[in-house]
Amino acid sequence: MASSDPHKLMVKADKLTKLSLTRWSADWKSATQLYEQAANGFRVAKNIEQAKIAFEKASQGQEMLSSPWDAAKHMESAAALAKELHNWREVADFYRKASELYNECGRSQPASDALAKAARALEDAVPEDAIQLYTDACIMLEEDDKEQMAFDLYRAATNVYIKLEKYADAATFLLRWGLAADKCNATNSQCKAYLSAIIVYLYANDFKQAEKCYNDCSQVDAFLRSDQNRCATKLISAYTEGDVEEIKRVAQSSTISNLDHVIIKLARKLPTGDVSALKKANAVQDEEPLDENDLT
């Protein structure tokens, strides 16, 4: 059955897309069907490289036929095959193209999902690119007022930042998650995100930033009245007093046990720095002599 040979199907399809003296217009409909048959044939034969190329061409064909949804599906198939080949640049490019095509259909959810698939594929090999893809996926949903759909993406990006030991960036992303949760009235997620950000700063041994984060978040009424705020208050207080045992005790609390696994691991390692230095600094501030000429 010569007609089922995927190599021959590709040659036939390529001819249909090229103009000649006898063909004045490309037959994209017939060519696309042949590319799709070839792609499936190559995939069954486990010829990953050729299957990837065939799906890419099938996607182009569907695009020429003004069918962006089918074009996006084929591009995702090409991206998945590029992942098997560990071709990370193509993985990112193909999933981004699929995302653009879904956007043409006015579908932000699958468009965001395509970027998230790319990010997950790139997490270990190219983590910086993965973070950018997660961020873009979040933006896509935020712009469409679908913040609640992005919670897993905020979590995933935060985890990559922590893996890279970029703690300030991780905390910033957690605060962004908190803001998104606030917009969709997800109070519990909002409060967890704020407490998590404070813990990340403490783990990074940046008490000043942790305290500022705590003070800023406490301006939000929902957080101020939450169990997460009470837990954060105890942590900040224990740090101020240089009480290592209290820090460890609070880190074992049920409130922290209900946070994401990555954050729990950080909390259980607190304190990471010399908290006695904080106590001394606070003691010095308390003992500063009163200036009798200062009437303010």
mmCIF file of C-alpha atoms in Angstrom:
data_model
loop_
_atom_site.group_PDB
_atom_site.id
_atom_site.type_symbol
_atom_site.label_atom_id
_atom_site.label_comp_id
_atom_site.label_asym_id
_atom_site.label_seq_id
_atom_site.Cartn_x
_atom_site.Cartn_y
_atom_site.Cartn_z
ATOM 1 C CA MET A 1 0.000 0.000 0.000
ATOM 2 C CA ALA A 2 2.192 2.765 -1.367
ATOM 3 C CA SER A 3 -0.386 5.427 -0.558
ATOM 4 C CA SER A 4 -0.057 4.750 3.190
ATOM 5 C CA ASP A 5 3.723 5.311 3.196
ATOM 6 C CA PRO A 6 4.073 8.526 5.259
ATOM 7 C CA HIS A 7 7.178 9.598 3.312
ATOM 8 C CA LYS A 8 5.246 9.397 0.028
ATOM 9 C CA LEU A 9 2.274 11.178 1.593
ATOM 10 C CA MET A 10 4.585 14.052 2.581
ATOM 11 C CA VAL A 11 6.042 14.306 -0.944
ATOM 12 C CA LYS A 12 2.546 14.327 -2.447
ATOM 13 C CA ALA A 13 1.343 16.956 0.045
ATOM 14 C CA ASP A 14 4.379 19.183 -0.576
ATOM 15 C CA LYS A 15 3.662 19.108 -4.328
ATOM 16 C CA LEU A 16 0.080 20.219 -3.727
ATOM 17 C CA THR A 17 1.285 23.339 -1.878
ATOM 18 C CA LYS A 18 3.735 24.433 -4.591
ATOM 19 C CA LEU A 19 2.705 26.396 -7.656
ATOM 20 C CA SER A 20 3.775 25.239 -11.103
ATOM 21 C CA LEU A 21 2.899 25.697 -14.769
ATOM 22 C CA THR A 22 0.077 23.208 -14.362
ATOM 23 C CA ARG A 23 -0.983 24.247 -10.828
ATOM 24 C CA TRP A 24 -1.823 27.916 -10.411
ATOM 25 C CA SER A 25 -3.121 27.658 -6.858
ATOM 26 C CA ALA A 26 -2.130 25.570 -3.871
ATOM 27 C CA ASP A 27 -4.551 22.820 -2.794
ATOM 28 C CA TRP A 28 -4.186 23.278 0.968
ATOM 29 C CA LYS A 29 -7.268 21.214 1.786
ATOM 30 C CA SER A 30 -5.934 18.027 0.159
ATOM 31 C CA ALA A 31 -2.364 18.742 1.298
ATOM 32 C CA THR A 32 -3.427 19.205 4.920
ATOM 33 C CA GLN A 33 -5.271 15.884 4.955
ATOM 34 C CA LEU A 34 -2.146 14.191 3.606
ATOM 35 C CA TYR A 35 0.081 15.894 6.188
ATOM 36 C CA GLU A 36 -2.276 14.709 8.945
ATOM 37 C CA GLN A 37 -2.195 11.113 7.635
ATOM 38 C CA ALA A 38 1.602 11.266 7.354
ATOM 39 C CA ALA A 39 1.955 12.667 10.880
ATOM 40 C CA ASN A 40 -0.083 9.817 12.350
ATOM 41 C CA GLY A 41 1.821 7.277 10.244
ATOM 42 C CA PHE A 42 5.184 8.597 11.407
ATOM 43 C CA ARG A 43 3.982 8.659 15.006
ATOM 44 C CA VAL A 44 2.846 5.006 14.850
ATOM 45 C CA ALA A 45 6.227 4.103 13.332
ATOM 46 C CA LYS A 46 7.891 6.046 16.183
ATOM 47 C CA ASN A 47 9.662 8.320 13.699
ATOM 48 C CA ILE A 48 9.400 11.259 16.084
ATOM 49 C CA GLU A 49 11.365 13.816 14.052
ATOM 50 C CA GLN A 50 9.331 13.289 10.874
ATOM 51 C CA ALA A 51 6.057 13.168 12.817
ATOM 52 C CA LYS A 52 6.922 16.514 14.362
ATOM 53 C CA ILE A 53 7.605 18.055 10.928
ATOM 54 C CA ALA A 54 4.368 16.600 9.524
ATOM 55 C CA PHE A 55 2.274 18.022 12.392
ATOM 56 C CA GLU A 56 3.948 21.396 11.948
ATOM 57 C CA LYS A 57 2.993 21.375 8.259
ATOM 58 C CA ALA A 58 -0.526 20.147 9.071
ATOM 59 C CA SER A 59 -0.840 23.095 11.445
ATOM 60 C CA GLN A 60 0.272 25.481 8.730
ATOM 61 C CA GLY A 61 -2.309 23.907 6.422
ATOM 62 C CA GLN A 62 -5.157 24.380 8.878
ATOM 63 C CA GLU A 63 -4.067 27.968 9.340
ATOM 64 C CA MET A 64 -4.195 28.504 5.565
ATOM 65 C CA LEU A 65 -7.696 27.015 5.651
ATOM 66 C CA SER A 66 -8.700 29.590 8.302
ATOM 67 C CA SER A 67 -9.087 26.968 11.022
ATOM 68 C CA PRO A 68 -6.933 28.291 13.899
ATOM 69 C CA TRP A 69 -8.358 25.814 16.450
ATOM 70 C CA ASP A 70 -7.262 22.746 14.444
ATOM 71 C CA ALA A 71 -3.986 24.509 13.622
ATOM 72 C CA ALA A 72 -3.353 25.008 17.349
ATOM 73 C CA LYS A 73 -4.098 21.336 18.104
ATOM 74 C CA HIS A 74 -1.563 20.184 15.499
ATOM 75 C CA MET A 75 1.015 22.664 16.786
ATOM 76 C CA GLU A 76 0.581 21.261 20.297
ATOM 77 C CA SER A 77 1.187 17.767 18.887
ATOM 78 C CA ALA A 78 4.389 19.039 17.248
ATOM 79 C CA ALA A 79 5.446 20.612 20.558
ATOM 80 C CA ALA A 80 4.865 17.353 22.468
ATOM 81 C CA LEU A 81 7.065 15.509 19.953
ATOM 82 C CA ALA A 82 9.752 18.202 20.218
ATOM 83 C CA LYS A 83 9.676 17.566 23.969
ATOM 84 C CA GLU A 84 10.378 13.863 23.373
ATOM 85 C CA LEU A 85 13.400 14.955 21.304
ATOM 86 C CA HIS A 86 14.525 17.340 24.098
ATOM 87 C CA ASN A 87 14.438 20.188 21.599
ATOM 88 C CA TRP A 88 13.558 22.829 24.188
ATOM 89 C CA ARG A 89 13.665 25.825 21.830
ATOM 90 C CA GLU A 90 11.079 24.215 19.543
ATOM 91 C CA VAL A 91 8.980 23.165 22.547
ATOM 92 C CA ALA A 92 8.718 26.819 23.605
ATOM 93 C CA ASP A 93 8.207 28.137 20.064
ATOM 94 C CA PHE A 94 5.557 25.583 19.097
ATOM 95 C CA TYR A 95 3.530 25.965 22.290
ATOM 96 C CA ARG A 96 3.724 29.763 21.970
ATOM 97 C CA LYS A 97 2.431 29.485 18.406
ATOM 98 C CA ALA A 98 -0.379 27.209 19.588
ATOM 99 C CA SER A 99 -1.218 29.766 22.264
ATOM 100 C CA GLU A 100 -1.431 32.542 19.660
ATOM 101 C CA LEU A 101 -3.736 30.407 17.526
ATOM 102 C CA TYR A 102 -6.054 29.682 20.477
ATOM 103 C CA ASN A 103 -6.103 33.415 21.159
ATOM 104 C CA GLU A 104 -7.274 33.972 17.589
ATOM 105 C CA CYS A 105 -10.279 31.826 18.534
ATOM 106 C CA GLY A 106 -10.863 34.094 21.553
ATOM 107 C CA ARG A 107 -10.065 31.243 23.962
ATOM 108 C CA SER A 108 -7.787 32.471 26.752
ATOM 109 C CA GLN A 109 -7.983 29.254 28.812
ATOM 110 C CA PRO A 110 -6.475 26.852 26.215
ATOM 111 C CA ALA A 111 -4.103 29.644 25.151
ATOM 112 C CA SER A 112 -2.835 29.884 28.724
ATOM 113 C CA ASP A 113 -2.770 26.076 29.045
ATOM 114 C CA ALA A 114 -0.468 25.816 26.016
ATOM 115 C CA LEU A 115 2.042 28.181 27.644
ATOM 116 C CA ALA A 116 1.777 26.234 30.908
ATOM 117 C CA LYS A 117 2.543 22.962 29.091
ATOM 118 C CA ALA A 118 5.663 24.575 27.636
ATOM 119 C CA ALA A 119 6.671 25.873 31.066
ATOM 120 C CA ARG A 120 6.288 22.451 32.689
ATOM 121 C CA ALA A 121 8.380 20.867 29.933
ATOM 122 C CA LEU A 122 11.140 23.453 30.387
ATOM 123 C CA GLU A 123 11.248 23.604 34.212
ATOM 124 C CA ASP A 124 14.336 21.436 34.642
ATOM 125 C CA ALA A 125 16.215 22.195 31.422
ATOM 126 C CA VAL A 126 15.567 25.937 31.073
ATOM 127 C CA PRO A 127 13.960 27.166 34.333
ATOM 128 C CA GLU A 128 14.297 30.884 33.507
ATOM 129 C CA ASP A 129 12.285 30.365 30.306
ATOM 130 C CA ALA A 130 9.756 28.303 32.254
ATOM 131 C CA ILE A 131 9.174 31.192 34.654
ATOM 132 C CA GLN A 132 8.572 33.591 31.749
ATOM 133 C CA LEU A 133 6.088 31.176 30.199
ATOM 134 C CA TYR A 134 4.242 30.752 33.519
ATOM 135 C CA THR A 135 4.167 34.534 33.918
ATOM 136 C CA ASP A 136 2.771 35.054 30.403
ATOM 137 C CA ALA A 137 0.178 32.341 31.037
ATOM 138 C CA CYS A 138 -0.915 34.165 34.212
ATOM 139 C CA ILE A 139 -1.128 37.506 32.411
ATOM 140 C CA MET A 140 -3.347 35.960 29.735
ATOM 141 C CA LEU A 141 -5.877 34.808 32.337
ATOM 142 C CA GLU A 142 -5.607 38.005 34.402
ATOM 143 C CA GLU A 143 -6.438 40.096 31.347
ATOM 144 C CA ASP A 144 -9.526 37.964 30.789
ATOM 145 C CA ASP A 145 -10.591 38.272 34.465
ATOM 146 C CA LYS A 146 -9.981 34.559 35.051
ATOM 147 C CA GLU A 147 -7.529 34.863 37.939
ATOM 148 C CA GLN A 148 -8.967 31.834 39.714
ATOM 149 C CA MET A 149 -7.908 29.661 36.758
ATOM 150 C CA ALA A 150 -4.312 30.832 37.276
ATOM 151 C CA PHE A 151 -3.769 29.627 40.871
ATOM 152 C CA ASP A 152 -1.825 26.525 39.822
ATOM 153 C CA LEU A 153 0.348 28.713 37.588
ATOM 154 C CA TYR A 154 1.209 31.116 40.428
ATOM 155 C CA ARG A 155 2.125 28.092 42.541
ATOM 156 C CA ALA A 156 4.263 26.533 39.807
ATOM 157 C CA ALA A 157 6.172 29.765 39.081
ATOM 158 C CA THR A 158 6.802 30.302 42.796
ATOM 159 C CA ASN A 159 8.196 26.778 43.115
ATOM 160 C CA VAL A 160 10.628 27.330 40.236
ATOM 161 C CA TYR A 161 11.809 30.616 41.762
ATOM 162 C CA ILE A 162 12.421 28.835 45.084
ATOM 163 C CA LYS A 163 14.274 26.024 43.307
ATOM 164 C CA LEU A 164 16.516 28.697 41.765
ATOM 165 C CA GLU A 165 16.915 30.300 45.223
ATOM 166 C CA LYS A 166 15.408 33.549 43.916
ATOM 167 C CA TYR A 167 13.502 34.154 47.112
ATOM 168 C CA ALA A 168 12.616 37.825 46.587
ATOM 169 C CA ASP A 169 11.087 36.959 43.199
ATOM 170 C CA ALA A 170 9.215 34.037 44.763
ATOM 171 C CA ALA A 171 7.756 36.301 47.458
ATOM 172 C CA THR A 172 6.761 38.894 44.857
ATOM 173 C CA PHE A 173 4.919 36.226 42.856
ATOM 174 C CA LEU A 174 3.144 35.026 46.003
ATOM 175 C CA LEU A 175 1.961 38.590 46.652
ATOM 176 C CA ARG A 176 0.729 38.736 43.061
ATOM 177 C CA TRP A 177 -1.187 35.508 43.732
ATOM 178 C CA GLY A 178 -2.674 37.116 46.839
ATOM 179 C CA LEU A 179 -3.853 40.103 44.818
ATOM 180 C CA ALA A 180 -5.399 37.817 42.198
ATOM 181 C CA ALA A 181 -7.153 35.817 44.930
ATOM 182 C CA ASP A 182 -8.519 39.048 46.369
ATOM 183 C CA LYS A 183 -10.050 39.944 42.993
ATOM 184 C CA CYS A 184 -12.022 36.706 42.887
ATOM 185 C CA ASN A 185 -12.894 36.690 46.609
ATOM 186 C CA ALA A 186 -10.768 33.620 47.335
ATOM 187 C CA THR A 187 -9.944 34.835 50.852
ATOM 188 C CA ASN A 188 -8.336 31.618 52.101
ATOM 189 C CA SER A 189 -5.954 31.452 49.127
ATOM 190 C CA GLN A 190 -5.192 35.151 49.535
ATOM 191 C CA CYS A 191 -4.241 34.783 53.209
ATOM 192 C CA LYS A 192 -2.156 31.667 52.540
ATOM 193 C CA ALA A 193 -0.259 33.499 49.795
ATOM 194 C CA TYR A 194 0.529 36.445 52.115
ATOM 195 C CA LEU A 195 1.748 34.192 54.932
ATOM 196 C CA SER A 196 3.813 32.206 52.422
ATOM 197 C CA ALA A 197 5.485 35.392 51.169
ATOM 198 C CA ILE A 198 6.438 36.356 54.748
ATOM 199 C CA ILE A 199 7.902 32.878 55.330
ATOM 200 C CA VAL A 200 9.936 33.079 52.118
ATOM 201 C CA TYR A 201 11.464 36.405 53.213
ATOM 202 C CA LEU A 202 12.263 34.948 56.637
ATOM 203 C CA TYR A 203 13.873 31.905 55.029
ATOM 204 C CA ALA A 204 15.992 34.237 52.897
ATOM 205 C CA ASN A 205 17.096 35.813 56.204
ATOM 206 C CA ASP A 206 15.610 39.172 55.206
ATOM 207 C CA PHE A 207 13.714 40.084 58.368
ATOM 208 C CA LYS A 208 13.352 43.734 57.365
ATOM 209 C CA GLN A 209 11.522 42.794 54.167
ATOM 210 C CA ALA A 210 9.492 40.135 55.976
ATOM 211 C CA GLU A 211 8.346 42.722 58.524
ATOM 212 C CA LYS A 212 7.487 45.218 55.790
ATOM 213 C CA CYS A 213 5.535 42.517 53.944
ATOM 214 C CA TYR A 214 3.701 41.633 57.164
ATOM 215 C CA ASN A 215 2.816 45.284 57.836
ATOM 216 C CA ASP A 216 1.643 45.863 54.250
ATOM 217 C CA CYS A 217 -0.469 42.701 54.155
ATOM 218 C CA SER A 218 -1.990 43.536 57.540
ATOM 219 C CA GLN A 219 -3.556 46.594 55.897
ATOM 220 C CA VAL A 220 -5.863 44.137 54.137
ATOM 221 C CA ASP A 221 -8.825 43.512 56.410
ATOM 222 C CA ALA A 222 -9.340 39.893 55.291
ATOM 223 C CA PHE A 223 -5.752 39.030 56.200
ATOM 224 C CA LEU A 224 -5.817 41.012 59.433
ATOM 225 C CA ARG A 225 -8.656 38.844 60.758
ATOM 226 C CA SER A 226 -7.241 35.518 59.572
ATOM 227 C CA ASP A 227 -5.482 32.562 61.208
ATOM 228 C CA GLN A 228 -2.628 33.192 58.788
ATOM 229 C CA ASN A 229 -2.175 36.697 60.179
ATOM 230 C CA ARG A 230 -2.116 35.388 63.755
ATOM 231 C CA CYS A 231 0.544 32.887 62.704
ATOM 232 C CA ALA A 232 2.590 35.605 60.969
ATOM 233 C CA THR A 233 2.292 37.833 64.050
ATOM 234 C CA LYS A 234 3.721 35.068 66.246
ATOM 235 C CA LEU A 235 6.596 34.501 63.830
ATOM 236 C CA ILE A 236 7.518 38.184 63.565
ATOM 237 C CA SER A 237 7.273 38.559 67.341
ATOM 238 C CA ALA A 238 9.464 35.487 67.934
ATOM 239 C CA TYR A 239 12.082 36.868 65.551
ATOM 240 C CA THR A 240 12.005 40.263 67.271
ATOM 241 C CA GLU A 241 12.563 38.594 70.631
ATOM 242 C CA GLY A 242 15.238 36.273 69.262
ATOM 243 C CA ASP A 243 13.227 33.260 70.477
ATOM 244 C CA VAL A 244 14.463 30.330 68.393
ATOM 245 C CA GLU A 245 12.279 27.750 70.151
ATOM 246 C CA GLU A 246 9.135 29.797 69.572
ATOM 247 C CA ILE A 247 10.018 30.202 65.874
ATOM 248 C CA LYS A 248 10.377 26.428 65.563
ATOM 249 C CA ARG A 249 7.142 25.844 67.471
ATOM 250 C CA VAL A 250 5.150 28.223 65.238
ATOM 251 C CA ALA A 251 6.704 26.612 62.136
ATOM 252 C CA GLN A 252 5.130 23.307 63.231
ATOM 253 C CA SER A 253 1.649 24.833 63.619
ATOM 254 C CA SER A 254 -1.383 23.532 61.729
ATOM 255 C CA THR A 255 -1.753 26.880 59.934
ATOM 256 C CA ILE A 256 1.636 26.400 58.290
ATOM 257 C CA SER A 257 0.953 22.692 57.720
ATOM 258 C CA ASN A 258 -1.949 23.773 55.473
ATOM 259 C CA LEU A 259 0.316 25.780 53.133
ATOM 260 C CA ASP A 260 1.882 24.421 49.953
ATOM 261 C CA HIS A 261 4.470 21.681 50.442
ATOM 262 C CA VAL A 262 7.401 23.811 49.209
ATOM 263 C CA ILE A 263 6.562 26.579 51.712
ATOM 264 C CA ILE A 264 6.150 24.077 54.568
ATOM 265 C CA LYS A 265 9.668 22.773 53.860
ATOM 266 C CA LEU A 266 11.077 26.313 54.113
ATOM 267 C CA ALA A 267 9.145 27.070 57.298
ATOM 268 C CA ARG A 268 10.389 23.909 59.017
ATOM 269 C CA LYS A 269 13.974 25.090 58.451
ATOM 270 C CA LEU A 270 13.438 28.425 60.218
ATOM 271 C CA PRO A 271 15.319 30.270 61.558
ATOM 272 C CA THR A 272 18.077 30.332 58.937
ATOM 273 C CA GLY A 273 20.077 33.211 60.411
ATOM 274 C CA ASP A 274 21.235 34.535 63.779
ATOM 275 C CA VAL A 275 18.048 35.857 65.384
ATOM 276 C CA SER A 276 19.929 36.900 68.524
ATOM 277 C CA ALA A 277 21.405 39.744 66.455
ATOM 278 C CA LEU A 278 17.861 41.016 65.867
ATOM 279 C CA LYS A 279 17.160 40.956 69.597
ATOM 280 C CA LYS A 280 20.340 42.929 70.296
ATOM 281 C CA ALA A 281 19.462 45.478 67.606
ATOM 282 C CA ASN A 282 16.009 45.950 69.097
ATOM 283 C CA ALA A 283 17.472 46.251 72.591
ATOM 284 C CA VAL A 284 19.847 48.984 71.420
ATOM 285 C CA GLN A 285 16.930 50.885 69.882
ATOM 286 C CA ASP A 286 14.962 50.619 73.137
ATOM 287 C CA GLU A 287 17.899 51.884 75.186
ATOM 288 C CA GLU A 288 18.649 54.986 73.093
ATOM 289 C CA PRO A 289 18.833 57.967 75.499
ATOM 290 C CA LEU A 290 16.041 60.490 75.469
ATOM 291 C CA ASP A 291 17.018 63.791 73.885
ATOM 292 C CA GLU A 292 15.658 66.451 76.265
ATOM 293 C CA ASN A 293 15.877 69.112 73.536
ATOM 294 C CA ASP A 294 13.665 67.028 71.234
ATOM 295 C CA LEU A 295 10.101 67.997 72.127
ATOM 296 C CA THR A 296 8.458 66.010 69.322
#
